[in-house]
Coordinates of C-alpha atoms and ligand atoms in Angstrom, one line a residue:
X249 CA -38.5 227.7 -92.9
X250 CA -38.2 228.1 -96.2
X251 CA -40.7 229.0 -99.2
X252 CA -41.6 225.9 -101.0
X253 CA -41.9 225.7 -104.9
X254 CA -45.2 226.5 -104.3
X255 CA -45.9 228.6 -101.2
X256 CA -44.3 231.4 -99.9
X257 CA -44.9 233.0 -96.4
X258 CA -44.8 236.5 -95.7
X259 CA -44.5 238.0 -92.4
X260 CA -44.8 241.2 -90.1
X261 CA -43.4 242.2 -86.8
X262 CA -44.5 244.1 -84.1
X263 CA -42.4 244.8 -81.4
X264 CA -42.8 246.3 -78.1
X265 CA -40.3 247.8 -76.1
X266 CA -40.0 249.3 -72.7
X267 CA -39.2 252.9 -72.6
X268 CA -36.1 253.7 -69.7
X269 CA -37.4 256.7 -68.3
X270 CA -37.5 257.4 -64.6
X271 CA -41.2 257.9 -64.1
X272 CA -44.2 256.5 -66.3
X273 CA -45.7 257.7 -69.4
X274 CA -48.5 259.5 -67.9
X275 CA -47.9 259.8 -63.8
X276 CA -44.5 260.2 -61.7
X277 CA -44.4 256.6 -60.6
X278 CA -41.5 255.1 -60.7
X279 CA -40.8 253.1 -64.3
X280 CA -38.8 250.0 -62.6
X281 CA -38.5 246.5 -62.9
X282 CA -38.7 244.1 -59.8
X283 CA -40.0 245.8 -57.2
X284 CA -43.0 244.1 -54.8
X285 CA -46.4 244.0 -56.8
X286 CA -48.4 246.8 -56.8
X287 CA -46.2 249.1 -55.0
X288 CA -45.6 251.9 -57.5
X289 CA -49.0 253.0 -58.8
X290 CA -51.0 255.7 -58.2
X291 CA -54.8 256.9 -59.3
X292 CA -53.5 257.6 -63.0
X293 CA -51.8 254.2 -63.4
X294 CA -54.3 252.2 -61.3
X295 CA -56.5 254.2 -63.6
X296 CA -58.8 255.2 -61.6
X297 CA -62.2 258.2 -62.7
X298 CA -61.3 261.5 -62.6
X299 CA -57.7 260.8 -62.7
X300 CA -55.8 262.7 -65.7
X301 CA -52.7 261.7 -67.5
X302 CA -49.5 263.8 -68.1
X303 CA -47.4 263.1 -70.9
X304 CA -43.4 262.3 -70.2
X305 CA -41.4 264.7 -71.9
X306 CA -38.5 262.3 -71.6
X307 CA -40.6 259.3 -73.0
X308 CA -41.2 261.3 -75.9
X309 CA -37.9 262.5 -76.2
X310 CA -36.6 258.6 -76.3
X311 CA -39.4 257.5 -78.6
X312 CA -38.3 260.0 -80.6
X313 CA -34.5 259.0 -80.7
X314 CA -35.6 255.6 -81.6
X315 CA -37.7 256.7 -84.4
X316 CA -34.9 258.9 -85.7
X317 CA -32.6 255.9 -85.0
X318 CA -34.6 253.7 -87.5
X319 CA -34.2 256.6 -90.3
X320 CA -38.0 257.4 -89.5
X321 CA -39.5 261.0 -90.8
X322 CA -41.0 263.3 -87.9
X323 CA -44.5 264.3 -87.9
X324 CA -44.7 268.1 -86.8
X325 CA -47.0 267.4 -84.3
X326 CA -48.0 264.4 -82.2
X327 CA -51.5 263.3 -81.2
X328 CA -52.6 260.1 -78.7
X329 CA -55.7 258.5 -79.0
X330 CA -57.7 256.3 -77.2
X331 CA -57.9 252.1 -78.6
X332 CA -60.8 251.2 -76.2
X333 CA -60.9 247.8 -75.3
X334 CA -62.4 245.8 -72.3
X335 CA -59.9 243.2 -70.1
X336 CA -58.9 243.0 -67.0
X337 CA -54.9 244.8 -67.1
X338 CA -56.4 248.1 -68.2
X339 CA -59.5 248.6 -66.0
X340 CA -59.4 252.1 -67.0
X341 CA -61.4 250.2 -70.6
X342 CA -58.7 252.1 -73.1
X343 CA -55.3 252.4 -73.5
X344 CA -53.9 255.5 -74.7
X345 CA -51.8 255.1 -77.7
X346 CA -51.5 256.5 -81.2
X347 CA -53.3 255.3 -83.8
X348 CA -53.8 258.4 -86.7
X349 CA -50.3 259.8 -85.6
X350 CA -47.3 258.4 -84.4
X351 CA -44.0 259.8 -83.6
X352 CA -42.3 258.4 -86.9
X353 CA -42.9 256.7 -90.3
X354 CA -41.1 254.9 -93.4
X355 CA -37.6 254.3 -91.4
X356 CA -36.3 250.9 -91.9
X357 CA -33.4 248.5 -90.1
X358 CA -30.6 247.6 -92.0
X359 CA -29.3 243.7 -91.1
X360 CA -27.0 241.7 -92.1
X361 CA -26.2 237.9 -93.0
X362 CA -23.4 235.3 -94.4
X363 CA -25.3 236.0 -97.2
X364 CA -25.0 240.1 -97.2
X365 CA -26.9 242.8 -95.9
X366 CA -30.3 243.6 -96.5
X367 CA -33.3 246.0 -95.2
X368 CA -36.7 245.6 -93.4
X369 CA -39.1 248.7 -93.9
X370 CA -40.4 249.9 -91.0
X371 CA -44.0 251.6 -90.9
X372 CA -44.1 253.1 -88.1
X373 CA -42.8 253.5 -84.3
X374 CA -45.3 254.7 -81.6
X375 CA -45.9 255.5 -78.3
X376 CA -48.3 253.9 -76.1
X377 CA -48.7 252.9 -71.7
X378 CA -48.3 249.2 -70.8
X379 CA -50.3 247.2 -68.7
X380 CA -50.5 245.9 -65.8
X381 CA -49.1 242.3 -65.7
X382 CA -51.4 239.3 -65.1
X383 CA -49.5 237.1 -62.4
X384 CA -50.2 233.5 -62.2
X385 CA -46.9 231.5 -62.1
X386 CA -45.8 232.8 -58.7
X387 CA -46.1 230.7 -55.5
X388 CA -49.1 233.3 -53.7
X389 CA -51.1 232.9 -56.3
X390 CA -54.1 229.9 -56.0
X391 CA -54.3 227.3 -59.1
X392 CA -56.8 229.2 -61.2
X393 CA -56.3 232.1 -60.0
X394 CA -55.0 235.4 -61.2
X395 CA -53.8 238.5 -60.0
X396 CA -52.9 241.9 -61.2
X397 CA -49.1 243.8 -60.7
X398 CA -49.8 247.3 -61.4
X399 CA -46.3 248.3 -61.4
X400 CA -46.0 247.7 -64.8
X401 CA -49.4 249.6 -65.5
X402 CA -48.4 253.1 -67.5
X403 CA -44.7 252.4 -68.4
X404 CA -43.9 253.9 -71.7
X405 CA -43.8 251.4 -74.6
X406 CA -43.1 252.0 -77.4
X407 CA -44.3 249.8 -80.5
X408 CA -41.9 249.9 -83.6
X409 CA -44.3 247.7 -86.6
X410 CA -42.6 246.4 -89.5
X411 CA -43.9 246.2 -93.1
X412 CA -44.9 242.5 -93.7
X413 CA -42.1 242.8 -96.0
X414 CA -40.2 239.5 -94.6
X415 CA -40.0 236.2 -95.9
X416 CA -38.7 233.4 -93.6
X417 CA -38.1 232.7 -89.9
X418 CA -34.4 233.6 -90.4
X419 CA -35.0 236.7 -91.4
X420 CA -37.3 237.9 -89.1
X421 CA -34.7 237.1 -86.6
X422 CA -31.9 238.8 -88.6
X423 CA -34.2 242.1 -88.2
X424 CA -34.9 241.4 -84.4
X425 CA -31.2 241.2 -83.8
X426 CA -30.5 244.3 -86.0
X427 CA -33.6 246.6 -84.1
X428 CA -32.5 245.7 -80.7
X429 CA -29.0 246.7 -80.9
X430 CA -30.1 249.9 -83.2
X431 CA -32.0 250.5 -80.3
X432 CA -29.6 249.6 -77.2
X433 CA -27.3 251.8 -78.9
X434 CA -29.7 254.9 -79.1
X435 CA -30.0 254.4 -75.5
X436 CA -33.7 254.2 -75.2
X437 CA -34.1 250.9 -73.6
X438 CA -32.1 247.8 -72.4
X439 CA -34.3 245.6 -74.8
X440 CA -34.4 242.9 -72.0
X441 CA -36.2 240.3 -73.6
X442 CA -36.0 238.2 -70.0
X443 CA -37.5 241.4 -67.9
X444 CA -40.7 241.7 -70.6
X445 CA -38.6 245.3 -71.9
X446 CA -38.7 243.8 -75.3
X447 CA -41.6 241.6 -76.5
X448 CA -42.1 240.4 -80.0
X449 CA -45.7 240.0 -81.6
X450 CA -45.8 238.7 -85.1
X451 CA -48.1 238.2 -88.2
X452 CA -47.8 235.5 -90.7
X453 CA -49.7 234.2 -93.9
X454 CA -48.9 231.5 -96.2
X455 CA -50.0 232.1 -99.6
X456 CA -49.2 230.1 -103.5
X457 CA -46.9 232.4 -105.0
X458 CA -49.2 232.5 -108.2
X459 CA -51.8 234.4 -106.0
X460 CA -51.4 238.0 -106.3
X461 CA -53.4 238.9 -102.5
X462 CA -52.2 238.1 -99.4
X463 CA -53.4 235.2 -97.9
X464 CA -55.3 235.4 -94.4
X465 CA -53.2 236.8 -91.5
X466 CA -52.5 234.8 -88.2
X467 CA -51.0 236.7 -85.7
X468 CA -48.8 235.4 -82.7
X469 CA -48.6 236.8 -79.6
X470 CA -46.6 235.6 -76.4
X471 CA -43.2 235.4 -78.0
X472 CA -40.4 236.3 -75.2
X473 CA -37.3 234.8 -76.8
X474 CA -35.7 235.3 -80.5
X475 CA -35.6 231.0 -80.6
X476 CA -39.3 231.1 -79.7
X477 CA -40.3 233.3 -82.1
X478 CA -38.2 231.1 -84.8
X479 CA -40.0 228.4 -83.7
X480 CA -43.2 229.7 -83.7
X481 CA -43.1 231.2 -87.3
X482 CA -41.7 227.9 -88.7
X483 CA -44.5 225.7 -86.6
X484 CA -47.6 228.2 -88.4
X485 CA -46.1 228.1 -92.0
X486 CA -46.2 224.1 -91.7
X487 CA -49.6 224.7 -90.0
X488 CA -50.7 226.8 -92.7
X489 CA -48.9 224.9 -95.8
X490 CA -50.5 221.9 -94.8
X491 CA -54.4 223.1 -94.9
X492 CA -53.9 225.3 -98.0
X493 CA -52.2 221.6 -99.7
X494 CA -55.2 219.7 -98.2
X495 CA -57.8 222.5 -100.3
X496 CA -58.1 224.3 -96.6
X497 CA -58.9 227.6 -95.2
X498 CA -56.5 229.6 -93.3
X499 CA -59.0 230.9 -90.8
X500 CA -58.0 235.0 -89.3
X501 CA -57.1 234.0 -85.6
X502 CA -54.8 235.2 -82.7
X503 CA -52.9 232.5 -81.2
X504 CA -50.3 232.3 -78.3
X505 CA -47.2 230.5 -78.7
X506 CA -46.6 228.1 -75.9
X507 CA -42.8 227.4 -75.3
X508 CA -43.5 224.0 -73.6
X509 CA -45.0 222.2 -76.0
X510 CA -43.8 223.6 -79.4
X511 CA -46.9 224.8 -80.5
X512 CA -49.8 227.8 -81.1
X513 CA -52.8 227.7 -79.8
X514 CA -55.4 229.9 -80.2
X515 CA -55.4 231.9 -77.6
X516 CA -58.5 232.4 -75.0
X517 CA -59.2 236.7 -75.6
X518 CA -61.6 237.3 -78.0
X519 CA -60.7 238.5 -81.5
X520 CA -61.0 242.4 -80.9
X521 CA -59.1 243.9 -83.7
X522 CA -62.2 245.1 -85.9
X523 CA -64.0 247.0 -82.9
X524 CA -61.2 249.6 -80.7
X525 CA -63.4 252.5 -81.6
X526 CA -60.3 254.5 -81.9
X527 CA -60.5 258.5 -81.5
X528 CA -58.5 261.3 -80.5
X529 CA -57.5 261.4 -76.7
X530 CA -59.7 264.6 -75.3
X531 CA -57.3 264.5 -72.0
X532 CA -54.1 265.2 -73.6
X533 CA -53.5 267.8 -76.2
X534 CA -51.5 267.6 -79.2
X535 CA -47.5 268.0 -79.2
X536 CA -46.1 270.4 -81.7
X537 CA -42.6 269.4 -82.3
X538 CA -40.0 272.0 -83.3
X539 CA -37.5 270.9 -86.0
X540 CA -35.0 272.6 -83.9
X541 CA -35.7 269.8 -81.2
X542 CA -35.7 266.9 -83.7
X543 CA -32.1 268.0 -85.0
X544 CA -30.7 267.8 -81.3
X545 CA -32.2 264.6 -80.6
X546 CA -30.4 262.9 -83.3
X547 CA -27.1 263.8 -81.5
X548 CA -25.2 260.6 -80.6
X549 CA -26.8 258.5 -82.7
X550 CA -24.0 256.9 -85.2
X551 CA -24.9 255.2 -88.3
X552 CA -25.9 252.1 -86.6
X553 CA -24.9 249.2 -86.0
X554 CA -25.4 247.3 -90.1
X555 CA -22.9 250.3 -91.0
X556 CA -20.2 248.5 -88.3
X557 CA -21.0 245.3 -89.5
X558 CA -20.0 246.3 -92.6
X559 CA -17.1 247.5 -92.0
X560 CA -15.8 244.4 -90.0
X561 CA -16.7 242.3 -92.6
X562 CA -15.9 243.7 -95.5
X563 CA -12.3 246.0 -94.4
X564 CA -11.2 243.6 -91.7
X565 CA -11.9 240.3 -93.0
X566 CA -14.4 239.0 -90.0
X567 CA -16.6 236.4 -90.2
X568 CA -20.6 237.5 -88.8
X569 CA -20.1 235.6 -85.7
X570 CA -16.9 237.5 -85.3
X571 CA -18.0 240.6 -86.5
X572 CA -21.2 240.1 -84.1
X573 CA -18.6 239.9 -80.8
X574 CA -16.5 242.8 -81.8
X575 CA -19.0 245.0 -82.7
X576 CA -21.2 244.4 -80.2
X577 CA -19.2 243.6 -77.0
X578 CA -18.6 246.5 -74.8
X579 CA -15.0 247.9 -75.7
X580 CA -14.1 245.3 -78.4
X581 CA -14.8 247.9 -81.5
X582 CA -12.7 250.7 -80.7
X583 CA -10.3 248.3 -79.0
X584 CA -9.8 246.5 -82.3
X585 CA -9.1 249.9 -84.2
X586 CA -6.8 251.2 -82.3
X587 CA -4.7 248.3 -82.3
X588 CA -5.1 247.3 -85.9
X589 CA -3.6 250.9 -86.7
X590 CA -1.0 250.5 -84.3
X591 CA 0.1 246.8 -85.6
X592 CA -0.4 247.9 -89.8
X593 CA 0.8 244.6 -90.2
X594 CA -3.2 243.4 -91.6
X595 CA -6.0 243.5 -89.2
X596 CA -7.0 239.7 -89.6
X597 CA -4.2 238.7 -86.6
X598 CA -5.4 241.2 -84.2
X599 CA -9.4 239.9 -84.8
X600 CA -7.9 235.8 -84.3
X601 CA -6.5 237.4 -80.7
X602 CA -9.2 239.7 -80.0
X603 CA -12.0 236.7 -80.6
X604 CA -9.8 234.4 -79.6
X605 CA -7.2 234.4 -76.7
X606 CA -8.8 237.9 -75.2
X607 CA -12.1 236.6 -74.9
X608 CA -11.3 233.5 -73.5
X609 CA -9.5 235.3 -70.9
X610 CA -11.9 237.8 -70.1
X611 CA -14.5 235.0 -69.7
X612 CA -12.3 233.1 -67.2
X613 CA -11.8 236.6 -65.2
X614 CA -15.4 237.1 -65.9
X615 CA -14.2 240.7 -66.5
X616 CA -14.6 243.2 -69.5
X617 CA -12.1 244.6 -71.8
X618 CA -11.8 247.6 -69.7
X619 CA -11.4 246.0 -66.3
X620 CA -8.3 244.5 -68.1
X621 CA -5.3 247.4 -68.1
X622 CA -4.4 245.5 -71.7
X623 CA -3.7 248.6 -74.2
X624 CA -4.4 248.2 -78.3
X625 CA -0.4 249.4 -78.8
X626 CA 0.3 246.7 -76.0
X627 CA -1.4 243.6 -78.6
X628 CA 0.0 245.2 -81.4
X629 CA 3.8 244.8 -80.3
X630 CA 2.6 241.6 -79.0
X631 CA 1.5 240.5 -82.5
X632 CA 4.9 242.0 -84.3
X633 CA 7.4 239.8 -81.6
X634 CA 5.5 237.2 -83.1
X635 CA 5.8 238.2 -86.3
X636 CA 9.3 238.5 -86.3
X637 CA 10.0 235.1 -84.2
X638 CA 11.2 236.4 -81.3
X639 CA 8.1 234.8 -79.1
X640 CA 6.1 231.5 -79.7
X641 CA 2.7 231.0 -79.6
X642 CA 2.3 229.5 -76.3
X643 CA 4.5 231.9 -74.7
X644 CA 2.8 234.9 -76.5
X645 CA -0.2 233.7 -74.4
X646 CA 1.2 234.3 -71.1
X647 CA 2.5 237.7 -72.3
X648 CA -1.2 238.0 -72.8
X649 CA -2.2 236.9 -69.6
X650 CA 0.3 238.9 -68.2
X651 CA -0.5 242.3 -69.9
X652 CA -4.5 241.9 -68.7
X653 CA -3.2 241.5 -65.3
X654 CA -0.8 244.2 -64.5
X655 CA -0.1 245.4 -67.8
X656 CA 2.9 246.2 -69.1
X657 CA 5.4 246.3 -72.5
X658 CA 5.1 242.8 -73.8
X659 CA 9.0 242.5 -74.3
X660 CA 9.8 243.6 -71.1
X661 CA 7.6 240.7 -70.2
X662 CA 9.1 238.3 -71.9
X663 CA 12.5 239.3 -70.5
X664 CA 11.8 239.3 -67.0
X665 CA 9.9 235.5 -67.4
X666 CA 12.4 234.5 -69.7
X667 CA 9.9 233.6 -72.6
X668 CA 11.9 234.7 -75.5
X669 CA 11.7 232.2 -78.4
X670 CA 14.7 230.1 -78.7
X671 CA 15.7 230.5 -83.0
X672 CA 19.4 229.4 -82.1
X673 CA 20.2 227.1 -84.8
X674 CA 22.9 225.3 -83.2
X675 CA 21.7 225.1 -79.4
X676 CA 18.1 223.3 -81.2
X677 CA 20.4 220.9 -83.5
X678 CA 22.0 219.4 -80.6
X679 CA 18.5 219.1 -78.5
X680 CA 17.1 217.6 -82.2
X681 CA 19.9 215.2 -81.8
X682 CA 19.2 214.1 -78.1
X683 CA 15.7 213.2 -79.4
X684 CA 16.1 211.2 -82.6
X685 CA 18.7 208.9 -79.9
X686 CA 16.1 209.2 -77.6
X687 CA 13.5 207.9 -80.0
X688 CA 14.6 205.4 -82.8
X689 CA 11.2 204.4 -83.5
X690 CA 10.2 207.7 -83.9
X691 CA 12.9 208.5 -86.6
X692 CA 11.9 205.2 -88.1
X693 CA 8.6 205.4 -88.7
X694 CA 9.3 209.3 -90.2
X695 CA 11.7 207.3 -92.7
X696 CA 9.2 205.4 -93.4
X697 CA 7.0 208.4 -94.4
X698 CA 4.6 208.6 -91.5
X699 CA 5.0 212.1 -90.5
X700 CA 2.8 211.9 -87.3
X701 CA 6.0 210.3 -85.6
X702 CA 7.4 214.0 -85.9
X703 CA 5.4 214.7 -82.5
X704 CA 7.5 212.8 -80.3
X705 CA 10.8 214.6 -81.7
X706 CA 9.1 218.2 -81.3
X707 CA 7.8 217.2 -77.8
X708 CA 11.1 216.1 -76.6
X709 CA 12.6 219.7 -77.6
X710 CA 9.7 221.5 -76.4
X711 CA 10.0 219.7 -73.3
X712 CA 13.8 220.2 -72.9
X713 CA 13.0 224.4 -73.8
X714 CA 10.2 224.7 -71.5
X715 CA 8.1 225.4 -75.0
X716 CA 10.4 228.1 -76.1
X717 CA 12.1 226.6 -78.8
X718 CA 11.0 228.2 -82.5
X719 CA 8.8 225.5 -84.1
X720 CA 9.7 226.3 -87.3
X721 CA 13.0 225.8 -86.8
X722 CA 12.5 222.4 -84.7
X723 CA 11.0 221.4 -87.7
X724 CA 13.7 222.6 -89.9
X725 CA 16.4 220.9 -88.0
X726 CA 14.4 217.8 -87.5
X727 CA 14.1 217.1 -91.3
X728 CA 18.5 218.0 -92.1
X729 CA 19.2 215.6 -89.1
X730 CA 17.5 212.6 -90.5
X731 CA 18.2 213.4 -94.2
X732 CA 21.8 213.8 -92.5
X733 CA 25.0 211.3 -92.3
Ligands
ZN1018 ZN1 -48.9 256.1 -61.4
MN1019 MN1 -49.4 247.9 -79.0

């Protein structure tokens, strides 16, 4: 999607993410995925009269974390409130959430692009139960029927709500991919899109860019992959564009996104949003939160990931997709220091080897770096016995195989296999020689100017060296023996 002349799009996210605590939000069942339906509730969850809720001191204590790792500011105290509502997953008729507090405002997520970096306010992050899961897709359940998992009934989530500040598709996955690491990293949640741990609401509204107001907002819910939510935003700003072009009315709905077909719908809950009655929880108090306790929960937390980014792009030369894999897979950052410092020689070598050759191994192994007893000095002498010629390509690979197997000095390595380079002018002349008799037309058609025929010359040597002869001098020697007597 992309604004046209005419009509610009401009769009919010809200975005729900499982808490990983040990118990829930507001009872000591268990807070896990996968177990058999209905299994860990109790009368709080199942929300049943006359129970009362507890609140998790180590939900808040992760909320928090994620609030201060999206540069949010504290409140001093922290108040829950009740958003009543009618439908089947909360029986209880409310969910207890904040709505006049929350445990952070004004942060924002820093992301970045092939085009740069750039920032998404964030207006607030807030804690709130989930509930219980409506199950239809599984074989016990009767066509038209649905049934209720509890287990997922009171597990902390915790709602992070952009400003709709952002202007395309793209973008709004740029910010998604930013928020989710920033908060993988702060260790408050795997963000498993695939388990529901991470779910992605959005508002959109298409206005002419002459007209000052917002046009009317259309929310989406039902979004469980990055590509669907894409999809979904650029399917409604067509949607939209094409009844505001016809002299149309964007009408305020809620639709779903439905993966199948490609499309929103407007989805079958009534439009609640006016009437939640919201007031102030009278079962749980307020929390007053110490500054002492908000200065220790920041510990660990780095700059985040858009200040790695940066760094890989802009010191060591990465492209995003590379700068993506080595700052986000496990071991690659650090990794890739160390052995840049220990090479000197210009980081851009040791990134080719670390995206390249490394990955591709540990993928085969299906290992990570770690698993692997390959050291960042071990790459860097790897990369300088290239440097200076004494190793080819080809053989610098098995070193490399070699050195995530057992480990080891690489030239050691290439002593004992006997993969040193061959760079001995005179033993390549003669094998140059055996080829060009070996291949008249070969040395024909490189007379005659066409320099692919050079292939069957360098193959013969390679051939003859087991691949150990210096390609540059192959070359070398190739073009004095033909210009030769
Ligand atoms: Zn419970
Ligand atoms: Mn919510």
């Amino acid at each position: 999607m992309a604004a046209t002349d005419e009509y610009e799009a401009t769009i919010g996210l809200e975005v729900h993410v499982q808490l990983k605590t040990r118990t829930k939000l507001y009872c000591g069942c268990a807070n896990e995925f996968g177990a058999p339906p209905n299994t860990l509730t109790c009368p709080v969850c199942l929300g049943l009269p006359g129970s009362l809720p507890v609140i998790n001191g180590e939900a808040l204590r992760l909320g928090f974390r994620a609030a201060r790792a999206v540069k949010c500011t504290i409140p001093d105290v922290v108040s829950f409130d009740r958003k009543n509502y009618f439908y089947p997953d909360l029986p209880k008729g409310f969910q207890i959430s904040q709505h006049f507090g929350a445990l952070g405002f004004d942060g924002e997520v820093e992301y970045w692009s092939d085009e740069g970096f750039g920032v998404i306010a964030v207006e607030r992050v807030h804690l709130e139960e989930d509930t219980a899961k409506a199950v239809h897709a599984e074989a016990y359940v009767r066509p038209g029927e649905t049934l209720l998992d509890f287990n997922r009934a009171g597990i902390p989530l915790m709602e992070v709500v952009s400003r709709p500040v952002i202007e395309s598709a793209t973008q709004a996955r740029r910010y998604i991919v930013a928020l989710r690491q920033t908060l993988v990293e702060a260790g408050v949640s795997d963000c498993d899109l695939e388990k529901g741990a991470f779910r992605i609401d959005t508002n959109i509204s298409v206005k002419r860019k002459d007209r000052p107001t917002l046009g009317e907002q259309v929310e989406i819910k039902n979004l469980n992959s990055l590509k669907a939510m894409e999809a979904a935003l650029e399917y409604e700003f067509e949607r939209q564009l094409e009844i505001l072009k016809g002299g149309g009315e964007v009408k305020r709905v809620t639709l779903h996104y439905d993966d199948a077909t490609g499309e929103t719908v407007p989805t079958r809950i009534k439009e609640l949003r006016a009437d939640y009655r919201y007031f102030g929880e009278p079962d749980l108090p307020p929390v007053r939160v110490p500054s002492s306790y908000i200065d220790d929960l920041g510990e660990g937390i780095g700059p985040g990931p858009g200040a790695r980014m940066r760094e890989l792009l802009e010191r060591y030369g990465a492209t995003v997709a590379e700068a993506e894999m080595l700052a986000f897979t496990r071991g690659y950052y650090d990794f890739l220091k160390a052995a840049a410092a220990a090479y000197g020689a210009g980081p851009r070598a040791v990134v080719n080897w670390l995206v390249g050759d490394v990955t591709r191994e540990l993928k085969e192994r299906g290992e990570q770096l770690s698993d692997t007893p390959l050291k960042p000095g071990a790459l860097a002498a790897l990369l300088r016995l290239l440097d200076a010629g004494d190793v080819n390509v080809p053989a610098a690979r098995e070193v490399l195989a070699e050195l995530m197997s057992s480990g080891g000095e690489p030239a050691a390595i290439l002593e004992a296999k006997g993969l040193a380079q061959i760079s001995d002018a005179a033993d390549i002349e003669k094998l140059v020689r055996e080829a060009a008799a070996a291949n008249p037309k070969a040395v024909a058609d490189i007379k005659s100017g066409k320099e692919k025929a050079r292939r069957a010359l360098v193959g013969y040597v390679m051939k003859k060296t087991a691949g150990r002869a210096n390609p540059k001098v192959v070359n070398e020697l190739i073009a004095k023996v033909l210009a030769g007597p």
